[in-house]
Amino acid sequence: MYSMFEGVNASEGIGIGKVVLAVEPDLSFEPHEVEDAAAEKARYQQALEVFCQKTEAQAERMKVTVGENEAEIMSGHIMLAQDPGLVDGINTAIDGGACAEKALVDTSTMFENMFLAMDDEMFRLRAADIADIRTGILAELLGKDVVDLSVLPAGSIVVVHDLTPSMTATIDKENVAGVVTEVGGRTSHSAIIARALEIPAVLSVPNACGALLNGTTVIVDGINGHVINDPDEQMLEDYQKRADAFAEEKHALEAFRGKPTVTADGDKKVLACNIGNPEDAKGAVDHDAEAIGLFRSEFLFMDAKELPSEDEQFEAYRKVAVTLKGAPVIIRTLDVGGDKEIPYLKLQKEDNPFMGYRAVRYCLDNADEYKVQLRALLRASAFGDIKIMVPLVTCVEELRQVKALVEECKAELATEGYKYNENIEVGIMMETAAAANIADILAEEAAFFSIGTNDLTGYTMASDRGNDKVSYLYSWYYPAVLRAIKNIIVNGVKAGIMVGMCGEAAADPLLTPLLISWGMEEFSVSAPSVLKTRKAISQWTKSDADALEAKVMQLKTADEVKAALEEAAR
């Protein structure tokens, strides 16, 4: 008798095959005090060096088997493992008498918990990276082998507690039909790499490693987030048909490559990508994006040991501008503080960091540091269509202060002989309830709006998406969130400024007709969602979208809204 398990649909597709349990090595150890701290630190350094050498080899292999952007995840592991804060903490613990294993576990766990406490999903990824690094170095210290997925039989369904980047670096794509994990979400590195490999994946399936036995036939439904254990013949036949249909639909999406992004009645839209570092820009172009709708600049700061210099920042921004060859590039200024700790910024811990000293609040209070970034952005604007986006704006005063600093920087650069775009646009990431409520006022001062639906949903619904107890409230189908989005778009359009969306909702095909009805101009999505979003936009005329919008905006609950949008889906 078959059984079904539910999880997170992290990578679309249907995979049918036999379970291969990827059992992680036993890395338990007996902590002991050491007398020769120098020798123990040398032992740790040796393990670290071997780990970095192996990781570098994995990154090189991933460049060939997966792609350069995904290989950067492994290269990032090396930087993180060698981070002075982590290494110094481990050496200090060893000096205090701890063995290398305990020093590694205690120090890395402290860093992991710090990242887990952060609200931004991209920063929470670092917690998984830290855990992956700890496993790799600990295995070296204990002389154990880590999971190797390079030799698998054809049609394998890999079932593992967590598919870490180091595991996926060894994965044999041709022989893996699907992936099931016990942890992870759509934005975890395991999901990102599974999507890049185009392997169906369902994550966060409770007790998957205990419930799914080696050699059992399993269906991984990465479209709906279902895992079917021991299916009967009829079910296998049905899902094979679904797999064939999915493959045909995916092939059909290629017809949208190189085509303009237009509605069914010919209204032109801009289809952009969200990126986290300069290397991601190439992936965006490869996936046929027309612009960059969000470049999260904080990764330059996270990956540095000290505040990145103006030249370092300039080079990163210039690289993206050149890669996009004159297409728009919206760069969000430093969005850290409170929950996003960067050690060298020496931010104080806060009781309520999500509503605390962060983003534009921190930047305006540290104007000299902020001007370094603004100068770099202005210099890079000479090489492409760079636009500056200000995060977490809640009042018009904040935008005015940023614009005044931009003017100061322009005057300085002109005196120093630097070129820049004198008409560079300064816009707002619309992600707070306050900004949504005064969208008409802000539209008079901002060059553009980009709606960050992830935070806008959280702030509007007072719901922490990382808290399971209230995560049911974290949905953009709630009328409160839809009204906030509508108010932003309608007021931006009325003022004649560009309005885009860079949150996950931009790639939701159910929401597409509403966004078209309200007049949104730019959709910024993850690279793999570009063609799918172009297709969704092409299926709606303005009049059809308006008719659906009139019906949906009369509804009173999120369930009613979602049901109506699903019924109208094309």
Coordinates of C-alpha atoms in Angstrom, one line a residue:
M1 CA 0.0 0.0 0.0
Y2 CA 1.4 3.3 -1.0
S3 CA 2.0 6.2 1.4
M4 CA 2.3 9.9 0.7
F5 CA 4.5 12.5 2.4
E6 CA 4.3 16.3 2.0
G7 CA 7.2 18.7 1.9
V8 CA 8.4 21.9 0.1
N9 CA 8.3 21.8 -3.7
A10 CA 11.9 23.1 -4.1
S11 CA 12.7 22.1 -7.7
E12 CA 9.9 21.4 -10.2
G13 CA 9.5 18.1 -12.2
I14 CA 8.5 14.5 -11.6
G15 CA 11.1 12.0 -10.6
I16 CA 10.5 8.2 -10.5
G17 CA 13.1 5.8 -9.2
K18 CA 14.6 3.7 -6.3
V19 CA 15.6 5.1 -3.0
V20 CA 19.3 5.5 -2.2
L21 CA 19.8 6.6 1.4
A22 CA 22.7 8.9 1.7
V23 CA 23.9 8.2 5.3
E24 CA 26.1 10.9 6.8
P25 CA 29.2 9.7 8.7
D26 CA 29.3 9.3 12.5
L27 CA 31.2 12.4 13.5
S28 CA 30.8 11.9 17.3
F29 CA 33.9 12.4 19.4
E30 CA 35.0 12.5 23.0
P31 CA 36.1 16.1 24.0
H32 CA 39.4 16.2 25.8
E33 CA 41.7 18.9 27.1
V34 CA 45.0 19.5 25.3
E35 CA 48.3 20.5 26.8
D36 CA 50.1 21.4 23.6
A37 CA 47.9 24.2 22.1
A38 CA 50.4 25.0 19.4
A39 CA 50.4 21.4 18.1
E40 CA 46.6 21.2 18.3
K41 CA 46.2 24.5 16.3
A42 CA 48.6 23.0 13.7
R43 CA 46.4 19.9 13.5
Y44 CA 43.4 22.1 13.0
Q45 CA 45.2 24.2 10.3
Q46 CA 46.2 21.0 8.5
A47 CA 42.6 19.8 8.5
L48 CA 41.4 23.2 7.3
E49 CA 43.9 23.2 4.4
V50 CA 42.9 19.7 3.2
F51 CA 39.2 20.7 3.4
C52 CA 39.9 23.9 1.4
Q53 CA 41.8 21.9 -1.3
K54 CA 39.0 19.3 -1.6
T55 CA 36.4 22.1 -1.7
E56 CA 38.3 23.9 -4.4
A57 CA 38.4 20.7 -6.5
Q58 CA 34.6 20.3 -6.0
A59 CA 34.1 23.9 -7.1
E60 CA 36.1 23.3 -10.3
R61 CA 34.0 20.1 -11.0
M62 CA 30.8 22.0 -10.4
K63 CA 31.8 24.6 -13.0
V64 CA 31.6 21.8 -15.5
T65 CA 28.7 19.7 -14.2
V66 CA 26.4 22.4 -12.8
G67 CA 27.5 25.9 -13.7
E68 CA 29.8 28.8 -12.7
N69 CA 27.2 30.6 -10.6
E70 CA 26.5 27.4 -8.5
A71 CA 30.2 26.7 -8.2
E72 CA 30.5 30.1 -6.5
I73 CA 28.7 28.6 -3.5
M74 CA 31.6 26.1 -3.0
S75 CA 34.1 28.9 -3.4
G76 CA 32.2 30.8 -0.8
H77 CA 32.6 27.9 1.6
I78 CA 36.4 28.3 1.4
M79 CA 36.1 32.0 2.2
L80 CA 33.8 31.3 5.1
A81 CA 36.0 28.5 6.5
Q82 CA 39.0 30.9 6.4
D83 CA 37.1 33.8 7.9
P84 CA 39.3 35.4 10.5
G85 CA 36.4 35.6 13.0
L86 CA 35.8 31.8 12.8
V87 CA 39.5 30.9 12.7
D88 CA 40.4 33.2 15.6
G89 CA 37.5 31.9 17.7
I90 CA 38.7 28.3 17.2
N91 CA 42.3 29.1 18.0
T92 CA 41.2 31.0 21.1
A93 CA 39.2 28.0 22.2
I94 CA 42.2 25.7 21.6
D95 CA 44.4 28.1 23.6
G96 CA 41.9 27.7 26.4
G97 CA 42.5 23.9 26.5
A98 CA 39.8 22.6 24.1
C99 CA 40.6 20.0 21.5
A100 CA 40.3 21.0 17.8
E101 CA 37.1 19.1 17.3
K102 CA 35.3 20.8 20.3
A103 CA 36.8 24.2 19.4
L104 CA 35.4 23.8 15.8
V105 CA 32.0 22.6 16.9
D106 CA 31.5 25.3 19.6
T107 CA 32.7 28.2 17.6
S108 CA 30.9 27.2 14.4
T109 CA 27.7 26.6 16.3
M110 CA 27.8 30.1 17.7
F111 CA 28.2 31.5 14.2
E112 CA 25.5 29.2 12.9
N113 CA 23.0 30.3 15.5
M114 CA 23.8 34.0 14.8
F115 CA 22.9 33.5 11.1
L116 CA 19.8 31.4 12.0
A117 CA 18.5 34.4 14.1
M118 CA 18.5 36.7 11.0
D119 CA 15.3 37.4 9.2
D120 CA 16.7 37.7 5.7
E121 CA 16.5 34.3 3.9
M122 CA 19.7 35.0 2.0
F123 CA 21.6 35.4 5.3
R124 CA 20.0 32.4 6.9
L125 CA 21.6 30.4 4.0
R126 CA 24.9 31.1 5.8
A127 CA 23.8 28.9 8.7
A128 CA 23.5 25.9 6.4
D129 CA 26.9 26.8 4.9
I130 CA 28.5 26.9 8.3
A131 CA 27.0 23.5 9.2
D132 CA 28.3 22.1 5.9
I133 CA 31.8 23.5 6.6
R134 CA 31.8 22.1 10.1
T135 CA 30.9 18.6 8.8
G136 CA 33.7 18.7 6.2
I137 CA 36.5 19.9 8.6
L138 CA 35.3 17.6 11.4
A139 CA 35.4 14.7 9.0
E140 CA 39.1 15.6 8.2
L141 CA 39.9 15.8 11.9
L142 CA 38.3 12.4 12.6
G143 CA 39.6 10.7 9.4
K144 CA 36.0 10.0 8.2
D145 CA 34.7 10.1 4.6
V146 CA 31.8 12.4 3.8
V147 CA 28.8 11.5 1.6
D148 CA 29.9 10.9 -2.0
L149 CA 27.1 11.0 -4.6
S150 CA 29.3 10.6 -7.7
V151 CA 28.7 6.9 -8.1
L152 CA 25.0 6.1 -8.1
P153 CA 22.9 3.6 -10.1
A154 CA 20.6 5.1 -12.8
G155 CA 17.2 6.2 -11.6
S156 CA 18.3 7.0 -8.0
I157 CA 16.1 9.0 -5.7
V158 CA 18.6 10.5 -3.2
V159 CA 17.1 10.6 0.3
V160 CA 19.2 12.5 2.8
H161 CA 18.8 14.6 6.0
D162 CA 20.1 17.7 4.2
L163 CA 21.5 18.0 0.7
T164 CA 24.5 20.2 1.3
P165 CA 26.4 22.1 -1.4
S166 CA 29.4 19.8 -0.8
M167 CA 27.2 16.8 -1.5
T168 CA 25.7 18.3 -4.7
A169 CA 29.2 19.1 -5.9
T170 CA 29.7 15.4 -6.3
I171 CA 26.3 14.5 -7.6
D172 CA 26.0 12.5 -10.9
K173 CA 23.1 14.4 -12.5
E174 CA 22.4 11.7 -15.2
N175 CA 21.7 9.0 -12.6
V176 CA 19.7 11.1 -10.1
A177 CA 15.9 11.1 -10.8
G178 CA 15.0 13.1 -7.7
V179 CA 16.0 14.4 -4.2
V180 CA 14.2 14.2 -0.9
T181 CA 15.5 15.9 2.3
E182 CA 14.3 16.3 5.9
V183 CA 15.2 20.0 6.0
G184 CA 15.5 23.0 3.8
G185 CA 13.3 25.4 1.9
R186 CA 12.8 26.9 -1.6
T187 CA 15.6 29.5 -1.1
S188 CA 18.1 27.1 0.6
H189 CA 21.3 26.3 -1.3
S190 CA 20.2 22.7 -1.8
A191 CA 17.1 24.0 -3.6
I192 CA 19.1 26.5 -5.7
I193 CA 21.5 23.8 -6.9
A194 CA 18.7 21.2 -7.4
R195 CA 17.0 23.7 -9.7
A196 CA 20.2 24.5 -11.5
L197 CA 20.7 20.7 -12.1
E198 CA 17.0 20.4 -13.1
I199 CA 16.5 17.6 -10.6
P200 CA 13.0 17.3 -9.1
A201 CA 13.3 17.9 -5.3
V202 CA 11.0 17.9 -2.3
L203 CA 12.5 19.3 0.9
S204 CA 11.5 19.3 4.6
V205 CA 9.8 15.9 4.5
P206 CA 9.7 14.9 8.2
N207 CA 11.5 11.6 9.0
A208 CA 12.2 10.9 5.3
C209 CA 15.4 9.0 6.1
G210 CA 13.4 6.7 8.5
A211 CA 10.3 6.3 6.4
L212 CA 11.8 5.8 2.9
L213 CA 13.8 2.5 2.7
N214 CA 16.7 1.7 0.5
G215 CA 15.6 0.2 -2.9
T216 CA 12.0 1.2 -2.5
T217 CA 10.3 2.7 -5.6
V218 CA 9.4 6.4 -4.9
I219 CA 7.8 9.2 -6.9
V220 CA 9.1 12.7 -6.2
D221 CA 6.5 15.3 -7.3
G222 CA 8.5 18.5 -7.2
I223 CA 5.6 20.4 -8.7
N224 CA 3.2 19.9 -5.8
G225 CA 5.7 18.9 -3.0
H226 CA 4.6 15.3 -2.7
V227 CA 6.6 12.1 -2.2
I228 CA 4.8 8.9 -2.9
N229 CA 6.3 5.8 -1.4
D230 CA 5.7 2.4 -3.0
P231 CA 3.2 3.5 -5.6
D232 CA 0.9 1.0 -7.4
E233 CA 1.0 0.4 -11.2
Q234 CA -1.8 2.8 -12.0
M235 CA -0.2 5.6 -10.0
L236 CA 3.2 5.0 -11.7
E237 CA 1.4 5.2 -15.1
D238 CA -0.4 8.5 -14.1
Y239 CA 2.8 10.1 -12.9
Q240 CA 4.8 9.0 -15.9
K241 CA 2.2 10.8 -18.0
R242 CA 2.6 13.9 -15.8
A243 CA 6.4 13.7 -16.1
D244 CA 6.1 13.6 -19.9
A245 CA 3.7 16.5 -19.9
F246 CA 6.0 18.6 -17.7
A247 CA 8.9 17.9 -20.0
E248 CA 6.8 19.0 -23.0
E249 CA 5.7 22.2 -21.2
K250 CA 9.3 23.0 -20.3
H251 CA 10.4 22.5 -23.8
A252 CA 7.6 24.7 -25.0
L253 CA 8.9 27.5 -22.7
E254 CA 12.0 27.7 -24.9
A255 CA 9.7 29.3 -27.5
F256 CA 9.7 32.4 -25.2
R257 CA 13.5 32.7 -25.2
G258 CA 14.6 35.9 -27.1
K259 CA 11.0 37.1 -27.4
P260 CA 9.8 40.5 -26.0
T261 CA 7.9 40.4 -22.7
V262 CA 4.4 41.5 -23.6
T263 CA 0.8 41.0 -22.5
A264 CA -1.7 39.3 -24.8
D265 CA -2.7 42.7 -26.1
G266 CA 0.8 43.9 -26.7
D267 CA 1.6 45.9 -23.6
K268 CA 5.4 45.8 -23.1
K269 CA 6.8 44.8 -19.7
V270 CA 10.3 44.5 -18.3
L271 CA 11.4 41.0 -17.1
A272 CA 14.4 41.3 -14.8
C273 CA 16.4 39.1 -12.4
N274 CA 17.3 39.3 -8.7
I275 CA 21.0 38.7 -8.0
G276 CA 23.2 38.5 -5.0
N277 CA 26.7 39.0 -6.4
P278 CA 28.4 40.2 -9.7
E279 CA 28.8 36.6 -10.9
D280 CA 25.0 36.1 -10.8
A281 CA 24.6 38.7 -13.5
K282 CA 25.9 36.3 -16.2
G283 CA 23.4 33.7 -15.1
A284 CA 20.6 36.3 -15.4
V285 CA 21.6 37.1 -19.0
D286 CA 21.9 33.4 -19.8
H287 CA 18.4 32.9 -18.7
D288 CA 17.2 35.7 -21.0
A289 CA 16.5 38.4 -18.4
E290 CA 16.2 41.9 -19.7
A291 CA 17.5 43.8 -16.7
I292 CA 18.6 43.4 -13.1
G293 CA 15.7 44.3 -10.8
L294 CA 17.5 43.8 -7.5
F295 CA 21.2 43.5 -6.8
R296 CA 21.6 42.8 -3.0
S297 CA 24.8 44.7 -2.4
E298 CA 25.2 43.5 1.2
F299 CA 26.9 40.4 0.0
L300 CA 29.9 42.5 -0.8
F301 CA 30.0 43.5 2.8
M302 CA 29.3 40.0 4.2
D303 CA 32.1 38.4 2.2
A304 CA 34.7 41.1 3.3
K305 CA 36.8 41.2 6.5
E306 CA 36.4 45.0 6.7
L307 CA 34.3 47.7 5.0
P308 CA 34.8 47.2 1.3
S309 CA 36.7 50.2 -0.2
E310 CA 35.2 52.5 -2.8
D311 CA 37.3 50.9 -5.5
E312 CA 36.2 47.4 -4.5
Q313 CA 32.6 48.3 -4.6
F314 CA 32.9 50.3 -7.8
E315 CA 34.5 47.3 -9.5
A316 CA 31.6 45.0 -8.4
Y317 CA 28.9 47.4 -9.6
R318 CA 30.8 48.1 -12.8
K319 CA 31.1 44.4 -13.6
V320 CA 27.3 44.0 -13.4
A321 CA 26.7 47.1 -15.5
V322 CA 29.0 45.9 -18.2
T323 CA 27.5 42.4 -18.2
L324 CA 24.1 43.9 -18.8
K325 CA 25.3 46.0 -21.7
G326 CA 23.3 49.1 -21.0
A327 CA 20.2 47.4 -19.7
P328 CA 18.8 48.7 -16.4
V329 CA 20.6 47.5 -13.1
I330 CA 18.8 48.4 -9.9
I331 CA 21.3 48.1 -6.9
R332 CA 19.9 48.2 -3.4
T333 CA 22.1 50.1 -1.0
L334 CA 23.4 48.3 2.1
D335 CA 20.5 46.5 3.8
V336 CA 22.0 45.4 7.1
G337 CA 21.6 46.1 10.8
G338 CA 19.7 44.5 13.7
D339 CA 19.2 41.0 12.5
K340 CA 21.9 41.0 9.8
E341 CA 25.1 41.1 11.8
I342 CA 28.4 42.0 10.1
P343 CA 31.0 41.8 12.8
Y344 CA 33.2 44.7 11.7
L345 CA 30.2 47.1 11.7
K346 CA 29.9 46.5 15.5
L347 CA 26.2 46.7 15.6
Q348 CA 24.6 46.3 19.0
K349 CA 22.2 43.4 19.6
E350 CA 18.5 44.5 19.7
D351 CA 15.4 43.0 21.3
N352 CA 13.4 43.6 18.2
P353 CA 15.9 43.8 15.3
F354 CA 13.3 43.6 12.5
M355 CA 12.0 47.0 13.5
G356 CA 15.3 48.4 14.7
Y357 CA 18.5 50.0 13.6
R358 CA 18.9 48.7 10.1
A359 CA 19.0 49.4 6.4
V360 CA 18.6 53.1 5.5
R361 CA 18.4 54.0 9.2
Y362 CA 21.9 52.7 9.8
C363 CA 23.3 54.1 6.6
L364 CA 22.0 57.7 7.2
D365 CA 23.4 57.5 10.8
N366 CA 26.8 56.5 9.3
A367 CA 26.9 58.9 6.4
D368 CA 30.6 58.8 5.7
E369 CA 30.5 55.0 5.2
Y370 CA 27.3 55.3 3.2
K371 CA 28.9 57.9 0.9
V372 CA 31.6 55.4 0.0
Q373 CA 28.9 53.1 -1.4
L374 CA 27.1 56.0 -3.1
R375 CA 30.3 57.3 -4.7
A376 CA 31.1 53.8 -6.0
L377 CA 27.6 53.5 -7.5
L378 CA 27.9 56.9 -9.1
R379 CA 31.3 56.0 -10.7
A380 CA 29.9 52.7 -11.9
S381 CA 26.9 54.5 -13.5
A382 CA 29.3 55.8 -16.2
F383 CA 29.5 52.2 -17.5
G384 CA 25.7 51.4 -17.7
D385 CA 22.2 52.2 -16.6
I386 CA 22.7 51.8 -12.8
K387 CA 19.8 52.9 -10.5
I388 CA 20.1 53.4 -6.8
M389 CA 17.4 51.7 -4.6
V390 CA 16.9 52.7 -0.9
P391 CA 15.6 49.9 1.4
L392 CA 13.2 50.0 4.4
V393 CA 12.0 53.5 3.7
T394 CA 9.1 54.6 6.0
C395 CA 9.0 58.3 5.6
V396 CA 9.8 60.9 2.9
E397 CA 12.6 62.5 5.0
E398 CA 14.7 59.4 4.6
L399 CA 14.6 59.5 0.8
R400 CA 15.3 63.2 0.8
Q401 CA 18.4 62.7 3.0
V402 CA 19.7 60.0 0.7
K403 CA 19.2 62.2 -2.4
A404 CA 21.0 65.0 -0.6
L405 CA 24.0 62.7 0.0
V406 CA 23.9 61.6 -3.6
E407 CA 24.2 65.2 -4.7
E408 CA 27.1 65.7 -2.3
C409 CA 28.9 62.8 -3.8
K410 CA 28.2 64.1 -7.3
A411 CA 29.9 67.4 -6.4
E412 CA 32.9 65.6 -4.9
L413 CA 33.3 63.3 -7.9
A414 CA 33.0 66.2 -10.4
T415 CA 35.8 68.1 -8.6
E416 CA 38.0 64.9 -8.7
G417 CA 37.4 64.4 -12.4
Y418 CA 35.3 61.2 -12.3
K419 CA 32.5 60.6 -14.8
Y420 CA 29.1 59.5 -13.7
N421 CA 25.4 59.6 -14.8
E422 CA 24.3 63.1 -13.7
N423 CA 20.6 61.9 -14.0
I424 CA 21.0 58.7 -12.0
E425 CA 17.7 57.5 -10.6
V426 CA 17.2 57.1 -6.9
G427 CA 14.2 54.9 -6.0
I428 CA 12.6 53.1 -3.1
M429 CA 12.2 49.4 -2.2
M430 CA 8.6 49.5 -1.1
E431 CA 8.6 46.9 1.7
T432 CA 7.0 48.6 4.7
A433 CA 3.3 49.2 5.6
A434 CA 4.2 52.9 6.2
A435 CA 5.6 53.2 2.6
A436 CA 2.6 51.6 1.1
N437 CA 0.3 54.0 3.0
I438 CA 2.1 57.1 1.7
A439 CA 2.9 55.8 -1.8
D440 CA 1.3 58.9 -3.3
I441 CA 3.7 61.2 -1.3
L442 CA 6.7 59.0 -2.0
A443 CA 5.9 58.8 -5.7
E444 CA 6.4 62.6 -5.9
E445 CA 10.1 62.2 -4.8
A446 CA 11.2 58.8 -5.9
A447 CA 12.4 58.0 -9.5
F448 CA 10.9 54.4 -9.2
F449 CA 9.3 51.9 -6.8
S450 CA 10.3 48.3 -6.5
I451 CA 7.9 46.2 -4.3
G452 CA 9.7 43.8 -1.9
T453 CA 6.7 41.5 -1.2
N454 CA 8.7 39.3 1.2
D455 CA 9.0 42.0 3.8
L456 CA 5.9 43.9 2.8
T457 CA 3.9 40.7 3.5
G458 CA 5.6 40.1 6.8
Y459 CA 5.2 43.7 8.1
T460 CA 1.6 44.1 6.8
M461 CA 0.5 40.8 8.4
A462 CA 2.8 41.2 11.5
S463 CA 3.9 37.7 10.7
D464 CA 7.4 36.2 11.0
R465 CA 7.7 33.7 8.2
G466 CA 10.4 31.8 10.2
N467 CA 7.9 31.2 13.0
D468 CA 5.9 28.1 12.3
K469 CA 3.2 29.2 14.8
V470 CA 2.3 32.3 12.6
S471 CA 3.6 31.3 9.2
Y472 CA 0.0 30.7 8.0
L473 CA -0.4 34.5 8.0
Y474 CA 2.6 35.0 5.7
S475 CA 0.8 35.1 2.4
W476 CA 0.3 37.8 -0.3
Y477 CA -3.2 36.5 -1.0
Y478 CA -4.5 38.2 2.1
P479 CA -6.6 41.3 1.1
A480 CA -4.5 43.5 3.4
V481 CA -1.3 42.7 1.4
L482 CA -3.1 42.9 -2.0
R483 CA -4.5 46.4 -1.1
A484 CA -1.0 47.5 -0.1
I485 CA 0.5 46.3 -3.4
K486 CA -2.3 47.9 -5.3
N487 CA -1.9 51.2 -3.6
I488 CA 1.8 51.3 -4.4
I489 CA 1.4 50.4 -8.0
V490 CA -1.6 52.7 -8.7
N491 CA 0.1 55.7 -7.1
G492 CA 3.4 55.0 -8.8
V493 CA 1.7 54.7 -12.2
K494 CA -0.4 57.9 -11.5
A495 CA 2.9 59.8 -10.8
G496 CA 4.4 58.5 -14.0
I497 CA 7.3 56.5 -12.4
M498 CA 8.3 52.9 -13.1
V499 CA 6.9 50.4 -10.6
G500 CA 8.4 46.9 -10.4
M501 CA 8.4 44.0 -8.0
C502 CA 11.4 42.1 -6.8
G503 CA 9.8 39.9 -4.1
E504 CA 9.0 36.2 -4.7
A505 CA 5.4 37.2 -5.6
A506 CA 6.6 38.6 -8.9
A507 CA 7.1 35.0 -10.2
D508 CA 3.7 33.8 -8.9
P509 CA 1.6 33.2 -12.1
L510 CA -1.6 33.4 -10.0
L511 CA -0.8 37.0 -9.1
T512 CA 0.3 38.1 -12.7
P513 CA -3.2 39.2 -13.9
L514 CA -3.6 41.5 -10.8
L515 CA -0.2 43.1 -11.4
I516 CA -1.1 43.6 -15.0
S517 CA -4.5 45.2 -14.1
W518 CA -2.8 47.6 -11.7
G519 CA -0.2 48.6 -14.4
M520 CA 3.0 47.2 -13.0
E521 CA 5.8 47.6 -15.4
E522 CA 8.7 45.4 -14.2
F523 CA 8.8 41.8 -12.9
S524 CA 12.0 40.8 -11.2
V525 CA 12.4 37.1 -10.6
S526 CA 15.0 34.4 -10.0
A527 CA 16.8 33.3 -13.2
P528 CA 15.1 30.0 -13.6
S529 CA 11.7 31.7 -13.4
V530 CA 12.3 34.1 -16.4
L531 CA 10.7 32.2 -19.3
K532 CA 7.8 30.9 -17.1
T533 CA 7.0 34.5 -16.0
R534 CA 7.2 35.7 -19.6
K535 CA 4.7 33.1 -20.6
A536 CA 2.4 34.0 -17.7
I537 CA 2.4 37.7 -18.8
S538 CA 1.7 36.8 -22.4
Q539 CA -1.6 35.0 -21.5
W540 CA -3.5 38.0 -20.2
T541 CA -5.0 41.1 -21.8
K542 CA -5.6 44.2 -19.7
S543 CA -9.4 43.9 -20.0
D544 CA -9.4 40.2 -18.9
A545 CA -7.0 41.1 -16.0
D546 CA -9.3 44.0 -15.0
A547 CA -12.3 41.8 -14.9
L548 CA -10.6 39.3 -12.6
E549 CA -9.2 42.0 -10.4
A550 CA -12.7 43.5 -9.9
K551 CA -13.9 40.1 -8.7
V552 CA -10.9 39.2 -6.6
M553 CA -10.7 42.5 -4.7
Q554 CA -14.2 42.0 -3.4
L555 CA -13.2 38.8 -1.6
K556 CA -12.6 38.8 2.1
T557 CA -10.1 35.9 2.9
A558 CA -6.8 34.7 1.6
D559 CA -8.4 31.2 0.8
E560 CA -11.1 32.8 -1.3
V561 CA -8.6 35.0 -3.1
K562 CA -6.3 32.1 -3.9
A563 CA -9.2 29.8 -5.0
A564 CA -10.5 32.5 -7.4
L565 CA -7.1 33.1 -8.9
E566 CA -6.5 29.3 -9.3
E567 CA -9.9 29.0 -11.0
A568 CA -8.9 31.7 -13.5
A569 CA -5.3 30.5 -14.0
R570 CA -4.2 29.9 -17.6

